[in-house]
């Protein structure tokens, strides 16, 4: 997914969808940060991954509860 | 007591030779904390009284002829995100419910106590193991004993600084993207992130569920082996804990690397922006020392290196976001500003992105397995620089620093950070020894053999040398 043209609008939408209300200063920091996060995430869509299963394991037997 | 031992190994011998008691050893370390901790911010909670009680019990056991092993009577610090029954756990945060972990020892703490260790206090961290130094919150700002204007690394900051300053002989840290190994590197000590699942992590406030490890931080690799021996092994309370037999780690410390094939990873590390020339030369000297001791040192290149880093970061933020989102929605301002920013980052990745990271993880596991098949271990820089200044430090600025720890959390492989020298300004440098899954004995053997050839891990910061 390419970095959206309107980064502030995209960031605002994603924050709202997550239910997060942030200050204007924090919002600016997220706007600055988002393109780097998006580009870093897009590097994971490499061709070799196409037929890989995700490294997710679920077992139907419930484990003991820890602390 | 004026001559405080540097290592667990040395102290264990001293206790058995009756050169001092555990009460005397513990008292001397508490006295050193009286002198130094106002400058270093190591402790969130000192546990003087329970520690001295535990020390007296260790002494009584010795007197009765009971020997519980090399941790008996040894003072240890515990990162304050791990539950201990006799002290609160804060995660260095106003957010964590103070009843969390109340009256409970995490399994790893119970194991250490069962081996006679003396829990001397709870150490400072970065908030929930993901924050950054934050003087606006009512917690200590940890500082590096080698230069208190610099950061000891994080997030196991107090554990790293405390071992380096000799406030305790070993400590527990946690490592999700490097939080044992980064402070070990910046503080000039040894820090082990063992294989994912080797040590139960129940009773530890989570950061990244599939990336978290509780690991030992000590001066020497031999001391790390002593702690891991007690910490390792299956416990049903952690669903990710592996039911794999635990070898005798001390027996594996032959002092030799002769015949081992240790891959040397230069390509993704030595030319990274910000790597100091001193780090490169210290690393090359370390490789030469291993080769001189009889190891084969073929060149290796880790594939998809940048993606390994990116996948670890994405997963860490996503898993942390899952844990924190409900609190972030209603208590955003109570978090430290660095923490809220970091964990909110999970909102910017889709669920599909998260699964894609897991698919990449499968690919990377296969690629690294093939790369390491003809090898016993790999070595590479832990970080490529000395510790940064505390002032002005934040996630954005630290992201520019050459730190190489995250890929081994993503892959769950054992990685031991050990000191290899100093920068021109006298700050510690470090390399990692990375092993195959559940092959900690090989990783520790290499680290120990290197430390028999060098003494970087035994150097004391000037601040400490001048103290009691």
Short mmCIF file of C-alpha atoms in Angstrom, two decimals:
data_model
loop_
_atom_site.label_atom_id
_atom_site.label_comp_id
_atom_site.label_asym_id
_atom_site.label_seq_id
_atom_site.Cartn_x
_atom_site.Cartn_y
_atom_site.Cartn_z
CA UNK A 1 0.00 0.00 0.00
CA UNK A 2 1.63 3.28 -1.03
CA UNK A 3 1.87 6.20 1.38
CA UNK A 4 -1.40 8.16 0.97
CA UNK A 5 -1.19 11.55 -0.75
CA UNK A 6 -2.99 13.22 2.13
CA UNK A 7 -1.01 11.89 5.07
CA UNK A 8 -2.64 14.10 7.74
CA UNK A 9 -6.12 12.96 6.67
CA UNK A 10 -5.05 9.32 6.68
CA UNK A 11 -3.42 9.62 10.09
CA UNK A 12 -6.47 11.38 11.51
CA UNK A 13 -8.75 8.65 10.17
CA UNK A 14 -6.62 5.85 11.59
CA UNK A 15 -6.35 7.51 14.99
CA UNK A 16 -10.11 8.06 15.09
CA UNK A 17 -10.73 4.47 14.05
CA UNK A 18 -8.50 3.33 16.90
CA UNK A 19 -10.39 5.58 19.31
CA UNK A 20 -7.30 7.68 20.10
CA UNK A 21 -7.56 11.37 20.84
CA UNK A 22 -4.20 13.14 20.74
CA UNK A 23 -2.90 16.68 21.07
CA UNK A 24 -2.02 18.74 18.00
CA UNK A 25 1.67 18.34 18.78
CA UNK A 26 1.34 14.57 18.98
CA UNK A 27 -0.72 14.54 15.82
CA UNK A 28 2.07 16.36 13.97
CA UNK A 29 4.57 13.81 15.26
CA UNK A 30 2.39 10.96 13.98
CA UNK A 31 2.04 12.66 10.59
CA UNK A 32 5.83 12.89 10.42
CA UNK A 33 6.28 9.29 11.55
CA UNK A 34 3.60 7.60 9.44
CA UNK A 35 5.27 7.57 6.00
CA UNK A 36 8.34 5.84 7.50
CA UNK A 37 6.16 3.25 9.24
CA UNK A 38 4.18 2.61 6.07
CA UNK A 39 7.29 2.27 3.91
CA UNK A 40 8.88 -0.08 6.45
CA UNK A 41 5.72 -2.21 6.48
CA UNK A 42 5.58 -2.34 2.69
CA UNK A 43 9.09 -3.86 2.59
CA UNK A 44 7.54 -7.03 4.08
CA UNK A 45 5.51 -7.72 0.94
CA UNK A 46 8.43 -9.41 -0.80
CA UNK A 47 7.84 -11.89 -3.59
CA UNK A 48 9.31 -14.83 -1.66
CA UNK A 49 6.57 -14.55 0.99
CA UNK A 50 3.82 -15.23 -1.53
CA UNK A 51 3.27 -18.88 -0.58
CA UNK A 52 4.39 -18.74 3.06
CA UNK A 53 2.08 -19.67 5.91
CA UNK A 54 2.06 -17.13 8.76
CA UNK A 55 4.01 -18.04 11.90
CA UNK A 56 0.80 -18.17 13.95
CA UNK A 57 0.11 -21.20 16.11
CA UNK A 58 -3.11 -21.90 17.91
CA UNK A 59 -3.82 -24.90 20.06
CA UNK A 60 -7.36 -25.69 21.18
CA UNK A 61 -6.13 -26.93 24.55
CA UNK A 62 -6.31 -24.05 27.04
CA UNK A 63 -3.04 -23.38 28.89
CA UNK A 64 -2.81 -22.87 32.65
CA UNK A 65 -3.21 -19.27 33.70
CA UNK A 66 0.02 -17.49 34.79
CA UNK A 67 0.50 -14.58 37.15
CA UNK B 1 33.86 -5.31 53.67
CA UNK B 2 35.86 -3.21 51.19
CA UNK B 3 36.76 -5.62 48.42
CA UNK B 4 33.40 -6.36 46.78
CA UNK B 5 33.66 -9.22 44.26
CA UNK B 6 33.01 -8.40 40.61
CA UNK B 7 31.29 -11.60 39.56
CA UNK B 8 28.86 -14.21 40.81
CA UNK B 9 31.56 -16.83 40.28
CA UNK B 10 34.01 -14.94 42.48
CA UNK B 11 31.41 -14.26 45.17
CA UNK B 12 30.27 -17.89 45.22
CA UNK B 13 33.85 -18.92 45.93
CA UNK B 14 34.25 -16.21 48.59
CA UNK B 15 31.08 -17.29 50.38
CA UNK B 16 32.19 -20.92 50.46
CA UNK B 17 35.68 -19.95 51.62
CA UNK B 18 34.00 -17.91 54.40
CA UNK B 19 35.86 -14.75 53.38
CA UNK B 20 32.55 -12.97 53.89
CA UNK B 21 28.95 -13.86 54.57
CA UNK B 22 25.97 -13.17 52.33
CA UNK B 23 24.78 -10.59 54.87
CA UNK B 24 28.15 -8.82 54.62
CA UNK B 25 28.11 -9.01 50.82
CA UNK B 26 24.52 -7.77 50.57
CA UNK B 27 25.16 -4.98 53.08
CA UNK B 28 28.24 -3.83 51.16
CA UNK B 29 26.25 -3.64 47.94
CA UNK B 30 23.44 -1.72 49.63
CA UNK B 31 26.05 0.68 51.01
CA UNK B 32 27.43 1.17 47.51
CA UNK B 33 23.89 1.95 46.35
CA UNK B 34 23.65 4.55 49.14
CA UNK B 35 26.70 6.18 47.63
CA UNK B 36 25.93 5.91 43.90
CA UNK B 37 22.25 5.50 43.19
CA UNK B 38 21.33 9.16 43.44
CA UNK B 39 23.54 9.64 40.37
CA UNK B 40 22.47 6.49 38.53
CA UNK B 41 18.73 5.96 39.13
CA UNK B 42 19.09 2.19 39.25
CA UNK B 43 16.40 1.39 41.80
CA UNK B 44 12.67 1.95 41.77
CA UNK B 45 12.28 -0.09 44.95
CA UNK B 46 15.11 -1.09 47.23
CA UNK B 47 14.37 -4.23 49.22
CA UNK B 48 16.95 -3.83 52.00
CA UNK B 49 15.02 -5.64 54.70
CA UNK B 50 13.82 -8.68 52.75
CA UNK B 51 17.22 -8.88 51.05
CA UNK B 52 19.07 -8.98 54.36
CA UNK B 53 16.60 -11.58 55.65
CA UNK B 54 17.21 -13.73 52.56
CA UNK B 55 20.97 -13.24 52.96
CA UNK B 56 20.77 -14.39 56.58
CA UNK B 57 18.84 -17.45 55.45
CA UNK B 58 21.51 -18.21 52.87
CA UNK B 59 24.19 -17.88 55.54
CA UNK B 60 22.23 -20.16 57.87
CA UNK B 61 21.94 -22.73 55.10
CA UNK B 62 25.69 -22.59 54.50
CA UNK B 63 26.27 -23.02 58.24
CA UNK B 64 23.99 -26.07 58.21
CA UNK B 65 25.97 -27.58 55.36
CA UNK B 66 23.29 -26.91 52.74
CA UNK B 67 24.63 -25.82 49.37
CA UNK B 68 21.92 -24.78 46.89
CA UNK B 69 24.40 -23.98 44.15
CA UNK B 70 26.32 -20.91 42.98
CA UNK B 71 23.44 -18.44 43.38
CA UNK B 72 23.09 -19.09 47.11
CA UNK B 73 23.54 -15.79 48.93
CA UNK B 74 24.10 -13.78 45.71
CA UNK B 75 22.39 -10.35 45.43
CA UNK B 76 20.37 -9.92 42.22
CA UNK B 77 18.40 -6.97 40.84
CA UNK B 78 15.04 -7.50 39.12
CA UNK B 79 13.63 -5.31 36.36
CA UNK B 80 10.47 -3.73 37.67
CA UNK B 81 8.14 -5.32 35.18
CA UNK B 82 8.58 -8.78 36.71
CA UNK B 83 6.34 -9.72 39.63
CA UNK B 84 7.92 -10.27 43.04
CA UNK B 85 5.79 -11.19 46.03
CA UNK B 86 7.54 -8.88 48.49
CA UNK B 87 7.68 -5.65 46.48
CA UNK B 88 5.32 -3.79 44.14
CA UNK B 89 5.69 -3.94 40.38
CA UNK B 90 5.25 -0.65 38.55
CA UNK B 91 6.54 -1.16 35.00
CA UNK B 92 7.82 2.39 35.66
CA UNK B 93 4.32 3.59 34.83
CA UNK B 94 1.31 5.28 36.38
CA UNK B 95 -0.87 3.02 34.26
CA UNK B 96 -0.14 -0.47 35.55
CA UNK B 97 -2.69 -1.58 38.15
CA UNK B 98 -0.73 -1.76 41.40
CA UNK B 99 -2.58 -4.97 42.25
CA UNK B 100 -1.06 -6.64 39.18
CA UNK B 101 1.38 -9.28 40.37
CA UNK B 102 0.71 -8.42 44.01
CA UNK B 103 1.90 -11.15 46.36
CA UNK B 104 3.10 -13.29 43.46
CA UNK B 105 6.53 -14.38 42.36
CA UNK B 106 6.92 -14.86 38.62
CA UNK B 107 8.10 -18.45 37.96
CA UNK B 108 11.56 -17.19 37.14
CA UNK B 109 11.75 -15.33 40.46
CA UNK B 110 10.58 -18.41 42.34
CA UNK B 111 13.34 -20.40 40.66
CA UNK B 112 16.01 -17.87 41.60
CA UNK B 113 14.80 -17.74 45.20
CA UNK B 114 14.73 -21.54 45.26
CA UNK B 115 18.41 -21.49 44.33
CA UNK B 116 19.14 -19.26 47.34
CA UNK B 117 19.49 -15.95 45.46
CA UNK B 118 18.98 -12.69 47.35
CA UNK B 119 16.52 -10.36 45.60
CA UNK B 120 17.95 -6.95 46.48
CA UNK B 121 15.58 -4.61 44.64
CA UNK B 122 13.44 -3.71 41.65
CA UNK B 123 15.27 -1.82 38.93
CA UNK B 124 14.30 1.07 36.71
CA UNK B 125 13.17 0.52 33.14
CA UNK B 126 11.71 2.53 30.33
CA UNK B 127 7.92 2.71 30.83
CA UNK B 128 6.41 -0.71 30.02
CA UNK B 129 9.78 -1.56 28.46
CA UNK B 130 9.10 0.72 25.49
CA UNK B 131 9.33 4.29 26.76
CA UNK B 132 12.29 6.62 26.78
CA UNK B 133 13.90 8.65 29.58
CA UNK B 134 11.18 10.91 30.97
CA UNK B 135 11.88 13.31 33.82
CA UNK B 136 8.24 14.44 33.89
CA UNK B 137 7.08 11.23 35.56
CA UNK B 138 7.68 10.24 39.20
CA UNK B 139 10.30 7.60 38.44
CA UNK B 140 14.08 7.67 38.27
CA UNK B 141 15.82 8.57 35.03
CA UNK B 142 18.46 5.84 34.77
CA UNK B 143 21.99 6.88 33.85
CA UNK B 144 25.09 5.12 32.63
CA UNK B 145 27.84 4.50 35.21
CA UNK B 146 30.47 5.04 32.50
CA UNK B 147 29.23 8.61 32.03
CA UNK B 148 26.10 9.70 33.92
CA UNK B 149 25.15 12.22 31.25
CA UNK B 150 24.55 9.25 28.96
CA UNK B 151 21.82 6.62 28.81
CA UNK B 152 22.50 3.10 30.06
CA UNK B 153 20.34 1.76 27.23
CA UNK B 154 16.91 0.34 27.54
CA UNK B 155 14.68 -0.88 28.47
CA UNK B 156 16.44 -2.95 31.15
CA UNK B 157 18.25 0.24 32.11
CA UNK B 158 18.59 -0.12 35.87
CA UNK B 159 19.55 -3.78 35.58
CA UNK B 160 22.38 -2.92 33.18
CA UNK B 161 23.59 0.11 35.10
CA UNK B 162 23.32 -1.73 38.41
CA UNK B 163 25.48 -4.65 37.30
CA UNK B 164 28.06 -2.30 35.76
CA UNK B 165 28.12 -0.21 38.95
CA UNK B 166 28.37 -3.24 41.21
CA UNK B 167 25.09 -2.58 43.03
CA UNK B 168 24.29 -6.27 42.53
CA UNK B 169 26.13 -9.15 40.89
CA UNK B 170 23.48 -10.14 38.37
CA UNK B 171 20.07 -9.00 37.23
CA UNK B 172 17.03 -9.90 35.23
CA UNK B 173 16.16 -7.87 32.17
CA UNK B 174 13.60 -8.39 29.47
CA UNK B 175 14.24 -8.23 25.74
CA UNK B 176 11.61 -7.64 23.03
CA UNK B 177 13.73 -5.75 20.53
CA UNK B 178 17.06 -5.63 22.34
CA UNK B 179 16.22 -4.51 25.87
CA UNK B 180 18.69 -6.87 27.55
CA UNK B 181 21.42 -6.56 24.93
CA UNK B 182 21.33 -2.80 24.35
CA UNK B 183 21.92 -1.89 28.02
CA UNK B 184 24.45 -4.69 28.27
CA UNK B 185 26.28 -3.13 25.31
CA UNK B 186 26.13 0.45 26.56
CA UNK B 187 27.11 -0.54 30.13
CA UNK B 188 29.95 -2.91 29.23
CA UNK B 189 28.44 -6.10 30.66
CA UNK B 190 27.15 -9.42 29.29
CA UNK B 191 23.45 -9.75 28.42
CA UNK B 192 21.76 -12.88 27.13
CA UNK B 193 18.52 -13.16 25.22
CA UNK B 194 18.09 -16.91 25.14
CA UNK B 195 15.86 -18.84 22.74
CA UNK B 196 12.20 -17.80 22.78
CA UNK B 197 10.42 -20.22 25.11
CA UNK B 198 13.55 -21.36 26.97
CA UNK B 199 12.63 -19.33 30.07
CA UNK B 200 9.02 -18.88 31.23
CA UNK B 201 7.87 -15.29 30.94
CA UNK B 202 4.68 -15.53 32.98
CA UNK B 203 4.54 -12.89 35.67
CA UNK B 204 6.14 -10.28 33.42
CA UNK B 205 4.12 -7.31 32.14
CA UNK B 206 4.00 -7.98 28.40
CA UNK B 207 5.31 -5.78 25.63
CA UNK B 208 5.30 -8.00 22.55
CA UNK B 209 3.78 -11.37 23.34
CA UNK B 210 5.62 -13.27 20.64
CA UNK B 211 8.90 -11.40 21.08
CA UNK B 212 9.39 -11.05 24.87
CA UNK B 213 12.19 -12.82 26.73
CA UNK B 214 13.38 -12.61 30.35
CA UNK B 215 17.17 -12.85 30.27
CA UNK B 216 20.18 -12.69 32.62
CA UNK B 217 22.47 -9.66 32.80
CA UNK B 218 25.85 -10.22 34.43
CA UNK B 219 29.46 -9.17 34.13
CA UNK B 220 30.66 -12.46 32.68
CA UNK B 221 29.20 -15.05 30.37
CA UNK B 222 30.04 -17.68 32.97
CA UNK B 223 27.79 -15.85 35.43
CA UNK B 224 25.08 -15.75 32.76
CA UNK B 225 25.33 -19.53 32.47
CA UNK B 226 24.87 -19.82 36.23
CA UNK B 227 21.70 -17.73 36.14
CA UNK B 228 20.27 -19.37 33.01
CA UNK B 229 20.77 -22.82 34.53
CA UNK B 230 18.29 -21.87 37.23
CA UNK B 231 15.92 -19.83 35.06
CA UNK B 232 15.54 -22.25 32.14
CA UNK B 233 13.00 -25.00 31.74
CA UNK B 234 9.36 -25.63 31.01
CA UNK B 235 6.62 -24.04 33.06
CA UNK B 236 2.99 -24.53 32.13
CA UNK B 237 2.05 -21.01 33.22
CA UNK B 238 3.60 -19.63 30.01
CA UNK B 239 1.84 -21.06 26.95
CA UNK B 240 4.90 -20.21 24.83
CA UNK B 241 7.37 -21.97 27.14
CA UNK B 242 9.10 -24.87 25.41
CA UNK B 243 9.22 -28.33 26.93
CA UNK B 244 12.84 -28.86 25.93
CA UNK B 245 15.50 -30.43 28.17
CA UNK B 246 17.98 -28.04 29.76
CA UNK B 247 21.64 -28.95 29.35
CA UNK B 248 24.41 -28.36 31.89
CA UNK B 249 25.57 -24.93 30.77
CA UNK B 250 28.63 -24.74 33.01
CA UNK B 251 29.81 -28.11 31.74
CA UNK B 252 29.73 -26.68 28.21
CA UNK B 253 32.25 -23.95 29.09
CA UNK B 254 35.36 -25.63 27.78
CA UNK B 255 37.21 -22.37 27.24
CA UNK B 256 37.85 -23.42 23.67
CA UNK B 257 36.38 -22.39 20.32
CA UNK B 258 38.75 -24.63 18.39
CA UNK B 259 36.96 -26.24 15.46
CA UNK B 260 33.80 -24.18 15.81
CA UNK B 261 32.48 -22.51 12.66
CA UNK B 262 31.48 -18.97 13.61
CA UNK B 263 29.97 -16.97 10.75
CA UNK B 264 30.98 -13.31 10.68
CA UNK B 265 28.26 -10.86 9.59
CA UNK B 266 29.91 -7.67 8.34
CA UNK B 267 27.72 -6.79 5.35
CA UNK B 268 24.65 -5.59 7.22
CA UNK B 269 26.46 -4.06 10.17
CA UNK B 270 29.83 -2.45 9.62
CA UNK B 271 28.79 0.10 7.00
CA UNK B 272 25.51 1.06 8.66
CA UNK B 273 25.20 4.84 9.14
CA UNK B 274 26.59 5.90 12.50
CA UNK B 275 28.82 2.89 13.12
CA UNK B 276 32.00 4.22 14.69
CA UNK B 277 35.44 3.27 13.34
CA UNK B 278 36.32 2.09 16.86
CA UNK B 279 33.38 -0.32 16.76
CA UNK B 280 34.58 -1.75 13.46
CA UNK B 281 38.14 -2.20 14.69
CA UNK B 282 37.00 -3.66 18.03
CA UNK B 283 34.78 -6.12 16.16
CA UNK B 284 37.59 -7.11 13.79
CA UNK B 285 39.90 -7.58 16.78
CA UNK B 286 37.28 -9.82 18.42
CA UNK B 287 36.92 -11.90 15.26
CA UNK B 288 40.72 -12.18 15.04
CA UNK B 289 40.84 -13.36 18.66
CA UNK B 290 38.29 -16.10 17.94
CA UNK B 291 40.20 -17.13 14.82
CA UNK B 292 43.49 -17.19 16.74
CA UNK B 293 41.83 -19.46 19.27
CA UNK B 294 41.05 -21.96 16.54
CA UNK B 295 37.58 -21.02 15.30
CA UNK B 296 36.78 -20.96 11.61
CA UNK B 297 35.32 -17.56 10.77
CA UNK B 298 33.63 -17.65 7.36
CA UNK B 299 31.90 -14.54 6.05
CA UNK B 300 28.08 -14.71 6.10
CA UNK B 301 25.34 -12.36 4.92
CA UNK B 302 21.95 -12.39 6.62
CA UNK B 303 19.28 -12.17 3.89
CA UNK B 304 16.40 -9.69 4.02
CA UNK B 305 18.13 -7.90 6.88
CA UNK B 306 16.16 -4.64 6.66
CA UNK B 307 12.91 -6.59 6.54
CA UNK B 308 13.91 -8.51 9.67
CA UNK B 309 14.25 -5.21 11.51
CA UNK B 310 11.02 -3.83 10.07
CA UNK B 311 9.00 -6.95 10.87
CA UNK B 312 10.20 -6.93 14.48
CA UNK B 313 9.26 -3.29 14.87
CA UNK B 314 5.83 -3.76 13.31
CA UNK B 315 5.01 -6.79 15.45
CA UNK B 316 6.28 -5.16 18.61
CA UNK B 317 4.12 -2.09 18.05
CA UNK B 318 1.08 -4.13 17.06
CA UNK B 319 1.32 -6.50 20.03
CA UNK B 320 2.00 -3.61 22.42
CA UNK B 321 -0.89 -1.66 20.93
CA UNK B 322 -3.21 -4.58 21.61
CA UNK B 323 -2.21 -4.59 25.28
CA UNK B 324 -2.37 -0.80 25.72
CA UNK B 325 -5.13 0.46 23.43
CA UNK B 326 -7.94 0.37 25.98
CA UNK B 327 -5.85 2.39 28.44
CA UNK B 328 -4.58 4.74 25.73
CA UNK B 329 -8.14 5.66 24.82
CA UNK B 330 -8.94 6.98 28.27
CA UNK B 331 -5.59 7.66 29.99
CA UNK B 332 -3.39 8.87 27.13
CA UNK B 333 -1.90 11.73 29.17
CA UNK B 334 -0.94 9.47 32.08
CA UNK B 335 1.46 7.59 29.85
CA UNK B 336 4.88 9.04 29.27
CA UNK B 337 4.94 10.98 26.04
CA UNK B 338 7.44 8.59 24.43
CA UNK B 339 5.44 5.51 25.44
CA UNK B 340 2.07 6.71 24.17
CA UNK B 341 3.63 7.68 20.86
CA UNK B 342 5.37 4.33 20.44
CA UNK B 343 2.45 2.08 21.30
CA UNK B 344 0.00 4.20 19.30
CA UNK B 345 2.10 3.26 16.29
CA UNK B 346 0.20 -0.02 16.23
CA UNK B 347 -2.82 1.89 14.96
CA UNK B 348 -1.02 2.58 11.69
CA UNK B 349 -0.65 -1.02 10.56
CA UNK B 350 -3.53 -3.12 9.28
CA UNK B 351 -4.44 -6.60 10.47
CA UNK B 352 -3.29 -7.79 7.06
CA UNK B 353 0.09 -6.13 7.61
CA UNK B 354 0.43 -7.97 10.92
CA UNK B 355 -0.25 -11.34 9.30
CA UNK B 356 2.14 -10.42 6.48
CA UNK B 357 4.83 -9.87 9.11
CA UNK B 358 4.08 -13.38 10.38
CA UNK B 359 4.40 -14.77 6.87
CA UNK B 360 7.70 -12.96 6.45
CA UNK B 361 8.74 -14.43 9.79
CA UNK B 362 8.17 -17.93 8.37
CA UNK B 363 10.31 -17.14 5.35
CA UNK B 364 13.07 -15.61 7.47
CA UNK B 365 13.12 -18.57 9.84
CA UNK B 366 13.74 -20.88 6.88
CA UNK B 367 16.39 -18.62 5.34
CA UNK B 368 18.33 -18.26 8.60
CA UNK B 369 18.04 -21.98 9.31
CA UNK B 370 19.68 -22.66 5.94
CA UNK B 371 22.31 -19.96 6.49
CA UNK B 372 23.23 -21.39 9.89
CA UNK B 373 23.12 -25.07 8.93
CA UNK B 374 26.89 -25.31 8.32
CA UNK B 375 27.69 -22.99 11.25
CA UNK B 376 27.80 -23.29 15.03
CA UNK B 377 27.04 -19.59 15.57
CA UNK B 378 27.35 -16.13 14.07
CA UNK B 379 28.90 -12.93 15.41
CA UNK B 380 28.00 -9.32 14.62
CA UNK B 381 27.90 -5.94 16.34
CA UNK B 382 25.25 -5.45 19.03
CA UNK B 383 25.37 -1.69 18.52
CA UNK B 384 27.81 0.31 16.45
CA UNK B 385 28.41 3.14 18.86
CA UNK B 386 28.66 4.15 22.51
CA UNK B 387 25.76 5.25 24.69
CA UNK B 388 23.85 8.38 23.60
CA UNK B 389 23.28 11.43 25.81
CA UNK B 390 20.12 11.25 27.92
CA UNK B 391 19.19 14.84 27.13
CA UNK B 392 16.97 15.06 24.06
CA UNK B 393 16.70 11.30 23.57
CA UNK B 394 13.48 10.03 22.00
CA UNK B 395 12.35 7.20 19.75
CA UNK B 396 12.86 9.21 16.58
CA UNK B 397 16.43 10.14 17.48
CA UNK B 398 17.29 6.68 18.78
CA UNK B 399 15.95 5.09 15.59
CA UNK B 400 18.89 6.74 13.80
CA UNK B 401 21.41 4.92 16.02
CA UNK B 402 23.08 1.75 14.73
CA UNK B 403 21.36 -0.89 16.86
CA UNK B 404 21.26 -4.47 15.55
CA UNK B 405 19.27 -6.47 18.06
CA UNK B 406 15.68 -6.75 16.76
CA UNK B 407 16.10 -9.49 14.14
CA UNK B 408 16.96 -12.07 16.80
CA UNK B 409 13.75 -11.36 18.70
CA UNK B 410 11.77 -11.86 15.52
CA UNK B 411 13.52 -15.19 14.95
CA UNK B 412 13.64 -16.19 18.62
CA UNK B 413 17.29 -17.20 18.42
CA UNK B 414 19.73 -17.00 21.34
CA UNK B 415 21.93 -13.90 21.20
CA UNK B 416 24.59 -12.98 23.72
CA UNK B 417 25.85 -9.38 23.87
CA UNK B 418 29.41 -9.20 25.23
CA UNK B 419 31.89 -6.34 25.61
CA UNK B 420 34.61 -6.00 22.96
CA UNK B 421 36.26 -2.66 23.71
CA UNK B 422 35.67 1.05 24.12
CA UNK B 423 34.99 4.12 22.01
CA UNK B 424 37.53 6.95 21.84
CA UNK B 425 35.54 8.62 24.63
CA UNK B 426 35.73 5.55 26.85
CA UNK B 427 32.23 4.12 26.36
CA UNK B 428 31.75 0.35 26.04
CA UNK B 429 31.31 -1.45 22.71
CA UNK B 430 29.72 -4.86 22.16
CA UNK B 431 29.18 -7.75 19.79
CA UNK B 432 26.49 -10.42 19.68
CA UNK B 433 27.03 -14.15 19.48
CA UNK B 434 23.92 -15.60 17.80
CA UNK B 435 23.16 -19.31 17.93
CA UNK B 436 20.76 -21.92 16.68
CA UNK B 437 17.45 -22.53 18.48
CA UNK B 438 17.99 -23.89 22.01
CA UNK B 439 21.78 -23.98 21.48
CA UNK B 440 22.55 -21.57 24.31
CA UNK B 441 25.40 -23.78 25.46
CA UNK B 442 27.30 -23.03 22.23
CA UNK B 443 26.60 -19.31 22.45
CA UNK B 444 27.70 -19.14 26.07
CA UNK B 445 30.74 -21.30 25.36
CA UNK B 446 31.92 -18.87 22.68
CA UNK B 447 31.22 -15.83 24.87
CA UNK B 448 33.03 -17.40 27.82
CA UNK B 449 36.01 -18.46 25.69
CA UNK B 450 36.29 -14.89 24.34
CA UNK B 451 36.19 -13.53 27.89
CA UNK B 452 39.03 -15.83 28.90
CA UNK B 453 41.08 -14.07 26.19
CA UNK B 454 40.02 -10.52 27.10
CA UNK B 455 39.13 -8.45 30.17
CA UNK B 456 36.71 -5.84 28.76
CA UNK B 457 33.89 -7.36 30.85
CA UNK B 458 35.87 -6.85 34.07
CA UNK B 459 36.54 -3.13 33.59
CA UNK B 460 34.99 -0.82 36.17
CA UNK B 461 33.57 2.62 35.37
CA UNK B 462 35.73 5.34 37.01
CA UNK B 463 32.72 6.46 39.07
CA UNK B 464 32.50 3.01 40.64
CA UNK B 465 36.22 2.53 41.11
CA UNK B 466 36.24 5.71 43.19
CA UNK B 467 33.23 4.65 45.31
CA UNK B 468 33.02 2.38 48.36
#
